[in-house]
Tab-separated table of C-alpha atoms (C1' of nucleotides) in Angstrom:
chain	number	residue	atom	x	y	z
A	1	UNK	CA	1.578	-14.954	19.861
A	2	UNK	CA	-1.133	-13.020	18.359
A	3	UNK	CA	0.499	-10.329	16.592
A	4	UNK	CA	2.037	-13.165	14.399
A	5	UNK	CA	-1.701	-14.117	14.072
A	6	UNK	CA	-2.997	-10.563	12.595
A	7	UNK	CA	-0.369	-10.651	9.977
A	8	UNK	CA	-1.169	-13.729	8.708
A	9	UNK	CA	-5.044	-12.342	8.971
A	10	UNK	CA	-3.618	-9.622	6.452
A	11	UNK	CA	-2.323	-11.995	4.337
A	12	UNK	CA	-5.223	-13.999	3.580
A	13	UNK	CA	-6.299	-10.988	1.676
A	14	UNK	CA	-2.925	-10.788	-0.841
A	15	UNK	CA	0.626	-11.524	-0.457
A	16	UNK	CA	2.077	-7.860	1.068
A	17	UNK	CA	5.705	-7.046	2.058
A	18	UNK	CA	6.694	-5.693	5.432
A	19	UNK	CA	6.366	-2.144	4.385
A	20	UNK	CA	2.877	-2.335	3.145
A	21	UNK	CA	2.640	-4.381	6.132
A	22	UNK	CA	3.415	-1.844	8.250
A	23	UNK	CA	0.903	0.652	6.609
A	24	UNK	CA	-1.878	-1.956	6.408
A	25	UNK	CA	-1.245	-1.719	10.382
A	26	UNK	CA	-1.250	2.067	10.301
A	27	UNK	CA	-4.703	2.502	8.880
A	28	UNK	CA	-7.516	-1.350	8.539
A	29	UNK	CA	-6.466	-3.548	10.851
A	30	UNK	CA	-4.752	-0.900	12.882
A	31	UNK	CA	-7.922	0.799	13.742
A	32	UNK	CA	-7.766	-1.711	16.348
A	33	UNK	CA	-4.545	-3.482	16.416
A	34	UNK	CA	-1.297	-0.667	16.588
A	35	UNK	CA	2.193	-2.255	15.865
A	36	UNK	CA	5.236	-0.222	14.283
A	37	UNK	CA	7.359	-1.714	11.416
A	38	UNK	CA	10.451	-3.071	13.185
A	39	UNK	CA	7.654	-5.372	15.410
A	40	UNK	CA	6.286	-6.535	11.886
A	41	UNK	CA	9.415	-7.115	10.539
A	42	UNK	CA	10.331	-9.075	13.797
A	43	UNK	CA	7.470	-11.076	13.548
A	44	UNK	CA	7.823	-11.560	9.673
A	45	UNK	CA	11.290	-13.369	10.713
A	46	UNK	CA	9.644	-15.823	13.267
A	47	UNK	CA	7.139	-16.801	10.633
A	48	UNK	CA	9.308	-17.502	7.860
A	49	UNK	CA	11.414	-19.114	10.402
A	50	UNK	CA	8.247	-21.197	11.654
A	51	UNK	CA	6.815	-22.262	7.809
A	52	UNK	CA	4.092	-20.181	7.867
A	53	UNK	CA	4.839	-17.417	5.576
A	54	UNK	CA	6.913	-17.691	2.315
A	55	UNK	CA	9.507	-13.973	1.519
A	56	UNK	CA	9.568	-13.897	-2.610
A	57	UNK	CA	12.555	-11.176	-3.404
A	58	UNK	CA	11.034	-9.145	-5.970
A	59	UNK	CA	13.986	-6.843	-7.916
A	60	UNK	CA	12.733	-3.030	-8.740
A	61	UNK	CA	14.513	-0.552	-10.539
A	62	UNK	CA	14.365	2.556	-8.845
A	63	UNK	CA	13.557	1.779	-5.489
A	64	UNK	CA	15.164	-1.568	-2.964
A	65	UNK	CA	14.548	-4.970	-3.951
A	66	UNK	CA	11.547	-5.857	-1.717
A	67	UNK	CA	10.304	-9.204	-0.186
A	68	UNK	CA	7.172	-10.210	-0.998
A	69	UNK	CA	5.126	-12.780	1.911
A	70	UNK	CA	3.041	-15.286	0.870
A	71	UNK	CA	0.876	-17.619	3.184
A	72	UNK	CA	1.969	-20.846	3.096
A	73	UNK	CA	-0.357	-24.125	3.265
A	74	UNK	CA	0.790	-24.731	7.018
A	75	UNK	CA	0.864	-20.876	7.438
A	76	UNK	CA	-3.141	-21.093	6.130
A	77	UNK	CA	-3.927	-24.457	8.575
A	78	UNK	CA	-1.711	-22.473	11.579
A	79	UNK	CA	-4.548	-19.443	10.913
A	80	UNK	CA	-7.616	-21.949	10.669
A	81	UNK	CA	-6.310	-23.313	14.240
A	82	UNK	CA	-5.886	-20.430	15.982
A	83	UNK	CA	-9.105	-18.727	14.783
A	84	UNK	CA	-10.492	-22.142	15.922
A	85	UNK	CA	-9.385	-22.066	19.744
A	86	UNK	CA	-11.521	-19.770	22.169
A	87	UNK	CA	-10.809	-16.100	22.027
A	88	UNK	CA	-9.568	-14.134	24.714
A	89	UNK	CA	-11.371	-11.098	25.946
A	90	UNK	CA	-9.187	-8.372	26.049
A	91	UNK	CA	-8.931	-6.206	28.746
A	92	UNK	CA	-9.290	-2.475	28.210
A	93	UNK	CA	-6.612	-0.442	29.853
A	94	UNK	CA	-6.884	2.871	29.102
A	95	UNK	CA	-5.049	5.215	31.254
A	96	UNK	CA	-8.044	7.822	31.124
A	97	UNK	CA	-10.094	5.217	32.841
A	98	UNK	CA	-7.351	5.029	36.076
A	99	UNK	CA	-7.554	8.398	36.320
A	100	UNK	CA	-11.140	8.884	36.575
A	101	UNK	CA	-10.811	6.288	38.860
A	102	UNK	CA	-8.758	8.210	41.044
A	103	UNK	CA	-10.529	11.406	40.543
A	104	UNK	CA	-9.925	12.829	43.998
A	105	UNK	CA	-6.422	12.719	44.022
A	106	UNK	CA	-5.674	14.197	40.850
A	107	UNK	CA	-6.175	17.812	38.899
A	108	UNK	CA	-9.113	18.493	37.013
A	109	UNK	CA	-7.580	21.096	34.347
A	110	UNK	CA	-5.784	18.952	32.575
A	111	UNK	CA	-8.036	15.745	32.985
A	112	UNK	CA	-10.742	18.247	31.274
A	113	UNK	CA	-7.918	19.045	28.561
A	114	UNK	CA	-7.372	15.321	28.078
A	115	UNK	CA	-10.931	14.377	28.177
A	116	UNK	CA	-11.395	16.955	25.247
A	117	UNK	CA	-8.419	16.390	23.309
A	118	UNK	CA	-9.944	12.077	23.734
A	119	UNK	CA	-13.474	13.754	22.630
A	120	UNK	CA	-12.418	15.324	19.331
A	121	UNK	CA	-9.940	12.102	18.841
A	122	UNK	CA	-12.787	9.760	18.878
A	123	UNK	CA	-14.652	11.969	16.735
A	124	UNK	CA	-12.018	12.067	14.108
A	125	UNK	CA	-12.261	8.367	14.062
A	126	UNK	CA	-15.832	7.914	14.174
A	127	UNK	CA	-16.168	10.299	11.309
A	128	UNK	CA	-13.628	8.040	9.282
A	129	UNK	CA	-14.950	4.760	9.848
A	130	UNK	CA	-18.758	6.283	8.834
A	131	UNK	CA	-16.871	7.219	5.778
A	132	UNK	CA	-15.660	4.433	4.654
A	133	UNK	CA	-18.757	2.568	5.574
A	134	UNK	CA	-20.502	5.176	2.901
A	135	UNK	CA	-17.881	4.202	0.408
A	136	UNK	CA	-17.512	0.632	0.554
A	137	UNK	CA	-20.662	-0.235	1.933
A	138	UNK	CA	-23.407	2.359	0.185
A	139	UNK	CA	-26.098	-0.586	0.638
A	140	UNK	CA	-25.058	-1.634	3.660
A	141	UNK	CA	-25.195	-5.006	3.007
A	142	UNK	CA	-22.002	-7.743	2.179
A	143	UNK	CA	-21.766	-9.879	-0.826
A	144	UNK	CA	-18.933	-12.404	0.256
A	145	UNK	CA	-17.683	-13.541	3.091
A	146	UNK	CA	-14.651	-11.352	3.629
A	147	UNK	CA	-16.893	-8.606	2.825
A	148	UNK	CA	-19.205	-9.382	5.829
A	149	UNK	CA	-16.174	-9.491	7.995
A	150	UNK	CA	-15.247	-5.882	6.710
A	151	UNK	CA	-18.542	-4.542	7.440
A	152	UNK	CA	-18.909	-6.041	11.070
A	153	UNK	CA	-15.717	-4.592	11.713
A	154	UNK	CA	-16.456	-1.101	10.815
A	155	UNK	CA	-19.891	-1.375	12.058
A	156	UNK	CA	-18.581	-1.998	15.420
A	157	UNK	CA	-15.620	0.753	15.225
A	158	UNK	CA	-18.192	3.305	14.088
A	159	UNK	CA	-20.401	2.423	17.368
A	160	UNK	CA	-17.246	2.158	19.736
A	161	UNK	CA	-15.642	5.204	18.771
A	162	UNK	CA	-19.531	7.078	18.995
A	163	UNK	CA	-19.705	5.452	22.401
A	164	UNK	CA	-16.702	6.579	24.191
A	165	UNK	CA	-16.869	10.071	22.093
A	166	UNK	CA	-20.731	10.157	24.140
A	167	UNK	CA	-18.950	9.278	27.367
A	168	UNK	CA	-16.552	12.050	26.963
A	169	UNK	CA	-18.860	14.780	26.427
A	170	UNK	CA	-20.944	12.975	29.424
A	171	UNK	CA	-17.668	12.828	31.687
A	172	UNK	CA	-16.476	16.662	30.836
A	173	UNK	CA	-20.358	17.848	31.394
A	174	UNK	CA	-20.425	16.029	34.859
A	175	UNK	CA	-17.363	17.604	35.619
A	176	UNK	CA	-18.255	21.470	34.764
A	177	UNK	CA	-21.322	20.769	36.800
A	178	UNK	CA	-18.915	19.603	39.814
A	179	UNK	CA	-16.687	22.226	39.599
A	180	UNK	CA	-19.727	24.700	38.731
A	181	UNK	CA	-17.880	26.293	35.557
A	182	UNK	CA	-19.260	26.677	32.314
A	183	UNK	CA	-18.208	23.611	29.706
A	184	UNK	CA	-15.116	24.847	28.424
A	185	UNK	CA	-15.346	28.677	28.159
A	186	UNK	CA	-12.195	29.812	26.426
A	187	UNK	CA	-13.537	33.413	25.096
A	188	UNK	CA	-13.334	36.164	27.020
A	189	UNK	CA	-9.945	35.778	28.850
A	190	UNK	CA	-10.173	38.828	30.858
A	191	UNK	CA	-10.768	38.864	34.779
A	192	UNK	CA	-12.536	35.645	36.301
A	193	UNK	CA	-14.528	36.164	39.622
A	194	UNK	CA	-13.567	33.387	41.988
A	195	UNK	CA	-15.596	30.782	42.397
A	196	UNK	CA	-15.699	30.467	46.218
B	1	UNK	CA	4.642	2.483	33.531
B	2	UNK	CA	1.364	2.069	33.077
B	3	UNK	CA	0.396	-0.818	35.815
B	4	UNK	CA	2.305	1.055	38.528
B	5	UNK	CA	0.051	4.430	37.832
B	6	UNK	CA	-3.047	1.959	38.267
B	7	UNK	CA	-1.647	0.612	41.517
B	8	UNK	CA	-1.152	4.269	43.148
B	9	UNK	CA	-4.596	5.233	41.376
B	10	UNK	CA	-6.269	2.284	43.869
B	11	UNK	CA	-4.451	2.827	46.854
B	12	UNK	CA	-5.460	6.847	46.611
B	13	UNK	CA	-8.620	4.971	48.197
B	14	UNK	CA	-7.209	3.366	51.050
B	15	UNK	CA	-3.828	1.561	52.008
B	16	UNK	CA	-3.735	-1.852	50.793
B	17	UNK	CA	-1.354	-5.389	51.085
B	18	UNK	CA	-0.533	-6.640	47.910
B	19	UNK	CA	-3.448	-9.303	48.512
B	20	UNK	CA	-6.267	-7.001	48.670
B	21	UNK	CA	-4.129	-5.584	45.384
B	22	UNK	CA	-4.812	-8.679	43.632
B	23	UNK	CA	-8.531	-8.994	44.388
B	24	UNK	CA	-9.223	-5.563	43.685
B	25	UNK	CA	-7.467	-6.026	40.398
B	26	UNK	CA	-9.602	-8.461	40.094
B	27	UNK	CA	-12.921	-6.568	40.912
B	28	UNK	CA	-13.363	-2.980	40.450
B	29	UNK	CA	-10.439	-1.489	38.488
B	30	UNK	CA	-9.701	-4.925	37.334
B	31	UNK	CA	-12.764	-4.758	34.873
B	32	UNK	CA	-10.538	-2.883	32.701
B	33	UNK	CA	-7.402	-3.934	33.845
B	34	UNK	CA	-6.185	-7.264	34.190
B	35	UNK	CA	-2.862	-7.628	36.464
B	36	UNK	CA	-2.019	-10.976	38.444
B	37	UNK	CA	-0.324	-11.609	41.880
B	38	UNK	CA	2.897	-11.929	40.838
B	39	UNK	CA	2.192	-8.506	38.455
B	40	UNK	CA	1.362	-6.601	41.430
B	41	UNK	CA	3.787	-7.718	43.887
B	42	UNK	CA	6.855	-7.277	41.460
B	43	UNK	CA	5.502	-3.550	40.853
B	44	UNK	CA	4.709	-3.219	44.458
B	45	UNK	CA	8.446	-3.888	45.311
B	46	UNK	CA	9.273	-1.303	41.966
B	47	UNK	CA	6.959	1.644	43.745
B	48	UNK	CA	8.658	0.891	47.320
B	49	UNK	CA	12.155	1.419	45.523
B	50	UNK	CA	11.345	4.492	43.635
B	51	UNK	CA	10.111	5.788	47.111
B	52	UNK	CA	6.520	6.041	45.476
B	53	UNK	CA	4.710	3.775	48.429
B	54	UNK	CA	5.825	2.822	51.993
B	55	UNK	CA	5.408	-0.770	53.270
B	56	UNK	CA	4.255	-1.213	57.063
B	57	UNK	CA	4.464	-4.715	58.302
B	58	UNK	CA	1.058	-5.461	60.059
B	59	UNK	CA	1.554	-8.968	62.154
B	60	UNK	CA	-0.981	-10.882	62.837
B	61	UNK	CA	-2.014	-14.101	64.784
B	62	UNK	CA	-3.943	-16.339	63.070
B	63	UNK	CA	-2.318	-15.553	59.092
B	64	UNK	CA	1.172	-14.749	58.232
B	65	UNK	CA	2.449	-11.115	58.684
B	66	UNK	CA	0.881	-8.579	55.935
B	67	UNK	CA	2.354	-5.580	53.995
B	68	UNK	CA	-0.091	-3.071	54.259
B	69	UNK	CA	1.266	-0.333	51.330
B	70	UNK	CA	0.245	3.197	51.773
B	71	UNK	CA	1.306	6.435	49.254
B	72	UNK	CA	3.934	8.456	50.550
B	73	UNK	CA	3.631	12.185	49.421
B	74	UNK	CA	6.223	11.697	46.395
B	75	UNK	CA	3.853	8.735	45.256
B	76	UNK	CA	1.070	10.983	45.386
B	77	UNK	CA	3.057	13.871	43.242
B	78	UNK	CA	3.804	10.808	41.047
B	79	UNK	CA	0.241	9.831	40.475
B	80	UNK	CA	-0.558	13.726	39.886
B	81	UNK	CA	2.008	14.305	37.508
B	82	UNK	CA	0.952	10.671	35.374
B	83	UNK	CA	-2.538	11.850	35.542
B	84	UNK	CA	-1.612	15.904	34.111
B	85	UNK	CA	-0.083	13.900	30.973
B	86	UNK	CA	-2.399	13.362	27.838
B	87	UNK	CA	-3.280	9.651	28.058
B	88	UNK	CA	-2.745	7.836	24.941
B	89	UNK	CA	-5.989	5.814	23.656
B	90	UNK	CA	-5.133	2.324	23.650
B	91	UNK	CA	-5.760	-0.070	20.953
B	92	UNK	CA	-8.435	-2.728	21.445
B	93	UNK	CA	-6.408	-5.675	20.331
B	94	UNK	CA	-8.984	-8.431	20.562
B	95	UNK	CA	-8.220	-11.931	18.914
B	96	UNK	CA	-12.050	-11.562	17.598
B	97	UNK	CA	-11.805	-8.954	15.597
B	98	UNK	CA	-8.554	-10.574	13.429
B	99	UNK	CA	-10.855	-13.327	12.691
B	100	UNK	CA	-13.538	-11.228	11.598
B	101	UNK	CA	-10.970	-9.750	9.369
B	102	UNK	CA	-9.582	-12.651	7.822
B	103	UNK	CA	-13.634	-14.572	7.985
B	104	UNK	CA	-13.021	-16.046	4.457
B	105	UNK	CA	-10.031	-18.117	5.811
B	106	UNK	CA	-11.228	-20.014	8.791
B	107	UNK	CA	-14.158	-21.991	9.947
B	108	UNK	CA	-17.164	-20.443	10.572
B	109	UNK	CA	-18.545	-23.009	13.246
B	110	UNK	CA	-15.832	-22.307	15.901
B	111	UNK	CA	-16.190	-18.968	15.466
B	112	UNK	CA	-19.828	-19.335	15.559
B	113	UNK	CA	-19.384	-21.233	19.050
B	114	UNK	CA	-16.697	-18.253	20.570
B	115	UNK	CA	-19.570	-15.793	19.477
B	116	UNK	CA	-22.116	-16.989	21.577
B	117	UNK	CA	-19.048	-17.324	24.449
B	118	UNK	CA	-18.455	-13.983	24.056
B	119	UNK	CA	-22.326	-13.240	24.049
B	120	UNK	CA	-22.908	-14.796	27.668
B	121	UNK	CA	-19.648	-13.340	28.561
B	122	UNK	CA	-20.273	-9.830	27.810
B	123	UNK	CA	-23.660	-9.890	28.754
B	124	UNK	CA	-23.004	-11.302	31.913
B	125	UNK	CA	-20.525	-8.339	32.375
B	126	UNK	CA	-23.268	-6.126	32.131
B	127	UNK	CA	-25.248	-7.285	34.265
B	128	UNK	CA	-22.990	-7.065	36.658
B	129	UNK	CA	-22.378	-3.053	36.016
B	130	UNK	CA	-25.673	-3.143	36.231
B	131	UNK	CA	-25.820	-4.685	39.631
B	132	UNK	CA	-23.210	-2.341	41.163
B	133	UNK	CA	-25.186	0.854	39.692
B	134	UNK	CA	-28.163	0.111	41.350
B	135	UNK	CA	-26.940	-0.868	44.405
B	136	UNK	CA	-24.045	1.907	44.907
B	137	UNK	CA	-26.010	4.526	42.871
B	138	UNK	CA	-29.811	4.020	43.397
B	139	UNK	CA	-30.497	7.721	42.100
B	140	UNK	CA	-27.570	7.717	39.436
B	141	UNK	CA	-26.050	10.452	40.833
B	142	UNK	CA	-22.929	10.949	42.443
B	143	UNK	CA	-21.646	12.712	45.557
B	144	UNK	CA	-18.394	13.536	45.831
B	145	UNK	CA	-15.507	13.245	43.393
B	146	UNK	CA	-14.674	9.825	43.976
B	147	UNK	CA	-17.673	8.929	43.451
B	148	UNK	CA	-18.466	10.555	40.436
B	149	UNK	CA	-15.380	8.747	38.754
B	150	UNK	CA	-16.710	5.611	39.596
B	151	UNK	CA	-20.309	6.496	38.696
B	152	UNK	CA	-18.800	7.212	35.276
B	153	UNK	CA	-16.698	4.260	34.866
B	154	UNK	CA	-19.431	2.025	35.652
B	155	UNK	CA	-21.718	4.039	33.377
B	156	UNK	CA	-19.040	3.292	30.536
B	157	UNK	CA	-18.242	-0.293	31.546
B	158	UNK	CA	-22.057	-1.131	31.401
B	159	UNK	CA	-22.619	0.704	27.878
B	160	UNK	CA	-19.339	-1.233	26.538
B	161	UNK	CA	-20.748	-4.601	27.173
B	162	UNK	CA	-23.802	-3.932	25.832
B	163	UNK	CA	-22.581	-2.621	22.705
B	164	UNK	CA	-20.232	-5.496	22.566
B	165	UNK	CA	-22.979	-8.120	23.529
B	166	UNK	CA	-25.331	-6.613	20.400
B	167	UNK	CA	-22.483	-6.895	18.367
B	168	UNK	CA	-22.039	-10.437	18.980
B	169	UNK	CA	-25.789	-10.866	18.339
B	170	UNK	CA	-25.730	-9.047	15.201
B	171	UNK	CA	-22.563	-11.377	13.983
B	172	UNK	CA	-24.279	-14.432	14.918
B	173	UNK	CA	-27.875	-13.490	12.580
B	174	UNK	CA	-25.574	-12.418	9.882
B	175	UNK	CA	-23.163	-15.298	9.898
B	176	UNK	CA	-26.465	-17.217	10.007
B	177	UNK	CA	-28.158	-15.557	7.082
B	178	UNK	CA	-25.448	-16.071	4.958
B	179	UNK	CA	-24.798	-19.789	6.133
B	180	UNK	CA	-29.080	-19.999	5.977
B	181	UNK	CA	-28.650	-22.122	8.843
B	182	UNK	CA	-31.172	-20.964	12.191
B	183	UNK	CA	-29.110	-18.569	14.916
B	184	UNK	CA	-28.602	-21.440	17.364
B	185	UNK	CA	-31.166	-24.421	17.280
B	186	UNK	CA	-29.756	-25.724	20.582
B	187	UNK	CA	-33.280	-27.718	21.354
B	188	UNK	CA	-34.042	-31.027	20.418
B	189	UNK	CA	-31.132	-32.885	20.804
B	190	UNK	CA	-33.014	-36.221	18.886
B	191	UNK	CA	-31.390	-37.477	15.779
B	192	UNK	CA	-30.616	-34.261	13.564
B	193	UNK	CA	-30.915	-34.690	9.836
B	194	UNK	CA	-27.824	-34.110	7.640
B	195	UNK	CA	-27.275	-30.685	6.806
B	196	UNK	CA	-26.033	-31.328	3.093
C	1	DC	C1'	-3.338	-35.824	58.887
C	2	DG	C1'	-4.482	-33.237	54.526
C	3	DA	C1'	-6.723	-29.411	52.296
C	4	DC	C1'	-7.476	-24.822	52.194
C	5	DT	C1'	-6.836	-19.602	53.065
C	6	DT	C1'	-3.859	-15.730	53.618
C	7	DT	C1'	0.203	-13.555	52.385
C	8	DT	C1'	4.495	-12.880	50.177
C	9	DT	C1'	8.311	-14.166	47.190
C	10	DC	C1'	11.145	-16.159	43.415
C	11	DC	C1'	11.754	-18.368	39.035
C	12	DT	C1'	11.623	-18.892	33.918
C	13	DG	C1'	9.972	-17.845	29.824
C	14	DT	C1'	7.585	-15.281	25.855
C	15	DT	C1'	5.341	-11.350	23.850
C	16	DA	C1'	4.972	-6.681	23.232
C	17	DC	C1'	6.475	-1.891	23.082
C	18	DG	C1'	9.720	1.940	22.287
C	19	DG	C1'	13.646	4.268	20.494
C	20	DT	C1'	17.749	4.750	17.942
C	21	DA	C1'	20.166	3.650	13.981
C	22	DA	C1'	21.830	2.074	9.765
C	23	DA	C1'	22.325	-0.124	5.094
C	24	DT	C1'	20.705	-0.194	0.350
C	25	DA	C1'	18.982	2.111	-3.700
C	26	DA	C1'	17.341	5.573	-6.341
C	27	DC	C1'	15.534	10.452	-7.170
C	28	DG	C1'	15.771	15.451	-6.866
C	29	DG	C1'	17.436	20.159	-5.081
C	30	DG	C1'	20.831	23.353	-4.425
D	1	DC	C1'	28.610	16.439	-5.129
D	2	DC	C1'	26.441	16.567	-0.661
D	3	DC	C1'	21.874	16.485	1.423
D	4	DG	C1'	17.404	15.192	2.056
D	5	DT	C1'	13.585	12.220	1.009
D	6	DT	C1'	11.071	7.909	-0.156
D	7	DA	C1'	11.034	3.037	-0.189
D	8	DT	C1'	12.658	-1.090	2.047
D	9	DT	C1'	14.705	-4.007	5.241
D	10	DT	C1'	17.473	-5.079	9.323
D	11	DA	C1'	19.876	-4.612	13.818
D	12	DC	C1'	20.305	-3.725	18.790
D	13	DC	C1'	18.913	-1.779	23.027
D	14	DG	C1'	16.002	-1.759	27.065
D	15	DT	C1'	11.726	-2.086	29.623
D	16	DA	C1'	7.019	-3.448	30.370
D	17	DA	C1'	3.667	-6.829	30.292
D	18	DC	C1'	1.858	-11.524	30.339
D	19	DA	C1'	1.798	-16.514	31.493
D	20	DG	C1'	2.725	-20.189	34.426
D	21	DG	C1'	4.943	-22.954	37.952
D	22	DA	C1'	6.545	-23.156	42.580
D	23	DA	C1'	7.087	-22.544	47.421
D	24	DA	C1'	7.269	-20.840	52.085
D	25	DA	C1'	5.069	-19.671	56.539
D	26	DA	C1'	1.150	-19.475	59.660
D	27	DG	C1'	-3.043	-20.799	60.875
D	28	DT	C1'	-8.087	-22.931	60.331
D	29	DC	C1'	-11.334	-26.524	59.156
D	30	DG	C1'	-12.775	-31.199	58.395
DNA sequence: CGACTTTTTCCTGTTACGGTAAATAACGGG
DNA sequence: CCCGTTATTTACCGTAACAGGAAAAAGTCG
């Protein structure tokens, strides 16, 4: 159980419903932690079920009645525990890192496609975490303690996503000078004189 | 599928019994992808079925009877095909990062303590990249494509744990500034006045 | 003899992931 | 009035992955 254990990380910060659940996964915690809404709303059940989280119905006009999850005291302690046992190192598994693993055996074109498609990706993300570092960390410096946690977190994204962005751009240089092409040339799609 | 591609990715190298599977998964590829015996073997009989691999019993005097597993040509098209597709960048997932999220809600010593865990443990990591580089890649350059793959992974692999191991360093001095307590004080283990 | 290595297999769970779908409730367009 | 959309929750399907416990068969080493 650990996706049980992010949500209730999400709802130290305020009592959410599944939906806004769902979208807290789709954009904070899901820069590093993906899970769709019917696997929220699974796990919602199992900790309701289990104590640790408490559904308030809350009746709107205009929209569906929505149910509102609250941490519980034993839902609070279960956090506290877990975050007290050892932590797990994840393992990566990235499929681009299998492939360049078997590099021999498999076709460069679209590996360089992929790798550039992965380059601009990380970029994307890298750009967004440095923005939101700008906007909710000008100083860069904390005041609280959740705040701190916030910063380390984007801190690290910023320099994870910069890393592996470096490593493409490394990876797709290595491989032009393998294959002795230019980086990516896409002008000029006349003739091409072979290359052997 | 993911595990399966990674299985036909290693035995691209060389045919393998599930055995040597298990301790390469537990070596080279398995520094970013963790798979047990019982993983391997289960997939193992999943590739045979699908007509991906070919099992050849090797007996032997001395040990029980092996399975040595070698790609047929389908498994190979398989592995191509897998690799043409765009990958799709995993999420990271680690139990660390929730608790950095939700840092106002647990205790800060045990976290403190899996910190400096994680510390040793990713900088031992490193070294170890580091240890293969030098040895398998004195110049840092590669040969042929094989080994250019693996110069690249370990290039990554080695930059990850660093980055990770500074991170852990940087959480530790800033959970310590705002506790004002020293980084680790693990010396003098005399009679230690009360801290408040 | 017992412990250990090598090698494979089977078992039982839980957790996660993915897709498809629908029910409820209102709003707005044509 | 039907249709689509947004908000909100729930259901069911299957597969993949992860965790752990067990054992069998053949030999070596102490």
């Amino acid at each position: 159980m650990a996706l049980g254990d992010a949500i209730l990380a999400c709802l130290t910060e305020r009592p959410m419903t599944g939906y806004e659940l769902a979208k807290t996964f789709d954009s904070s915690i899901g820069f590093f932690w993906k899970a769709d809404h019917q696997q929220i709303y699974r796990e919602l059940s199992k900790l309701r079920d289990r104590g640790h989280i408490q559904g308030r119905e809350v009746v709107q006009s205009g929209k569906p009645n929505k149910l509102v999850y609250t941490l519980t005291p034993e839902g609070r302690t279960a956090l506290r525990h877990w975050a007290a046992r050892p932590s797990t190192p994840a393992s990566t598994k990235d499929d681009l890192l299998v492939r360049l693993h078997a590099l021999d055996s498999i076709d460069i074109e679209p590996l360089r496609t992929d790798l550039m498609a992965r380059l601009e990706h990380h970029r994307d993300r890298h750009a967004n975490y440095e923005r939101i570092l700008k906007k909710r960390f000008p100083e860069g410096t904390a005041e609280g303690r959740l705040d701190l946690g916030n910063l380390l977190l984007l801190r690290l994204g910023a320099r994870h996503e910069q890393m592996v962005a470096d490593f493409c751009e490394e990876a797709l240089d290595a491989l032009s000078a393998m294959t002795g092409k230019a980086t990516v040339v896409p002008l000029d799609e006349g003739k091409r004189e072979g290359k052997g």
